[in-house]
Amino acid sequence: MKLCVLLVVFCAAAHVSSGQSTHEAHMEGRYTRSGQCAYTFVLPPSSFHTCGSGHDPEEVGQLREMVQQLQSRAQQQEITVQQLQTKVQQQETKVQQQEAKAQQQEAKVQQLETTTQQQETKMLQLQAKVQVLEMKTLSDNCAEGHRLPGAPSCYHLWKLGCRQSGSYVMSSDGQGSHANVSDVFCDFKNFTLPPEEIPRTCSSLYGLGMVSGEYTIDPDGPGSGVEPFTVYCDMDWHGKGVTVISHDSEARTLVINHAHAGSYMRDITYQASMDQLRALILVSESCKQFIKYECYNSAISSGGTDYAWWVTWDGRKADYWGGAWPGSGKCGCGVTDTCDGGQATCNCDNNDNAWRQDEGYLVDKRDLPVTQLRFGDTWGGARGYHRLGKLMCS
């Protein structure tokens, strides 16, 4: 935007030969082809003779000074306009830069959305592949029962890892002759092994490549001793099959308002009979059971009196706790000399107003499993919590 200022000046007190009239002098402004503002000063003839004849040099000088001032102001206005134009251009440049950044951000968002969609698509594809592989594995484990010559028995398929109940091709001689082939329905949900094939422990099943789950075991073998019973087999415990027996007292349980030694009593009921459990323990290389007592101003033993103990499988009062051995009269920290407050036996024997605990595994097979928990010294604000873990044999 360019500004051309039209200036009008007057020749003051100009006298002409025709009388005392004042004639007007003015300046005309226009734009040149190059865009510059040009100024032209026009004086009438009468004014020229009056103002420019030299008769009054002072007025002519004033006129020239006014013209110079007007030119200077016009130049300043031109500079101001140029500065404003520069600022406008800078603002436009900033706006363009902001728009460019916004477009870049939008592009990044679109790229992220595209990447996310691609990742979701890949995840769905992987899940589909996993399902196909699982079905393929299941089919492969059962494949022998879907083609000739067929499988010799449902148990044979079960040992191969087939767990899909249904009709399978069975061949008594394994040769696939039509006379010896038949369709047999295998119910793997309620599958019962032949007595001679029932494993003694979960360790036997681990050797066959079985996965974790519930299985039937017969620790002392078929035809004698205890009846087979159902257990949970943990096939992921440090590379070996572990037989796990649950009971009804595994939860963390409060003990309170029992002042006398052993006045609190908790009987333990297992998911198998004591004869079955002992048969399992006898054929296992090792067994263990976790036990824990959290205490607040409640002692296990104090002043020569045992306030807490547990009972062995055959009804004996045990004189040791998790992490210790029979006859020691200690807890695990007493064996390792790490009990709180320098106690020689158990953390809880500090018998003070602080929460403490004693815990560890009972590992002597001659005493397992735990059949009863006994506690006392939990009155007048004193209290405790007990927890007993599952029986685990391997």
PDB file of C-alpha atoms in Angstrom, residues 18 32 35 65 73 80 82 109 119 152 161 195 218 234 343-344 360 365:
ATOM      1  CA  SER A  18      -4.095  43.895 -11.209  1.00  0.00           C
ATOM      2  CA  THR A  32       5.201   6.942 -11.645  1.00  0.00           C
ATOM      3  CA  GLY A  35       5.454   2.936  -8.327  1.00  0.00           C
ATOM      4  CA  GLU A  65      11.005  25.452   3.685  1.00  0.00           C
ATOM      5  CA  ARG A  73       6.752  14.106   5.962  1.00  0.00           C
ATOM      6  CA  THR A  80       6.021   3.913   7.946  1.00  0.00           C
ATOM      7  CA  GLN A  82       6.932   0.053   4.273  1.00  0.00           C
ATOM      8  CA  VAL A 109      -1.329 -38.396  14.076  1.00  0.00           C
ATOM      9  CA  GLN A 119      -0.451 -53.460  14.915  1.00  0.00           C
ATOM     10  CA  PRO A 152      -5.612 -99.499  20.008  1.00  0.00           C
ATOM     11  CA  GLY A 161      -2.200 -85.998  24.763  1.00  0.00           C
ATOM     12  CA  PRO A 195      -5.908 -99.887  37.222  1.00  0.00           C
ATOM     13  CA  ASP A 218      -2.492 -94.626  43.070  1.00  0.00           C
ATOM     14  CA  ASP A 234       1.889 -79.003  38.949  1.00  0.00           C
ATOM     15  CA  GLN A 343      15.868 -63.882  70.224  1.00  0.00           C
ATOM     16  CA  ALA A 344      17.285 -67.398  70.100  1.00  0.00           C
ATOM     17  CA  GLY A 360       8.954 -71.507  56.563  1.00  0.00           C
ATOM     18  CA  LYS A 365       8.265 -86.647  55.952  1.00  0.00           C
TER      19      LYS A 365
END
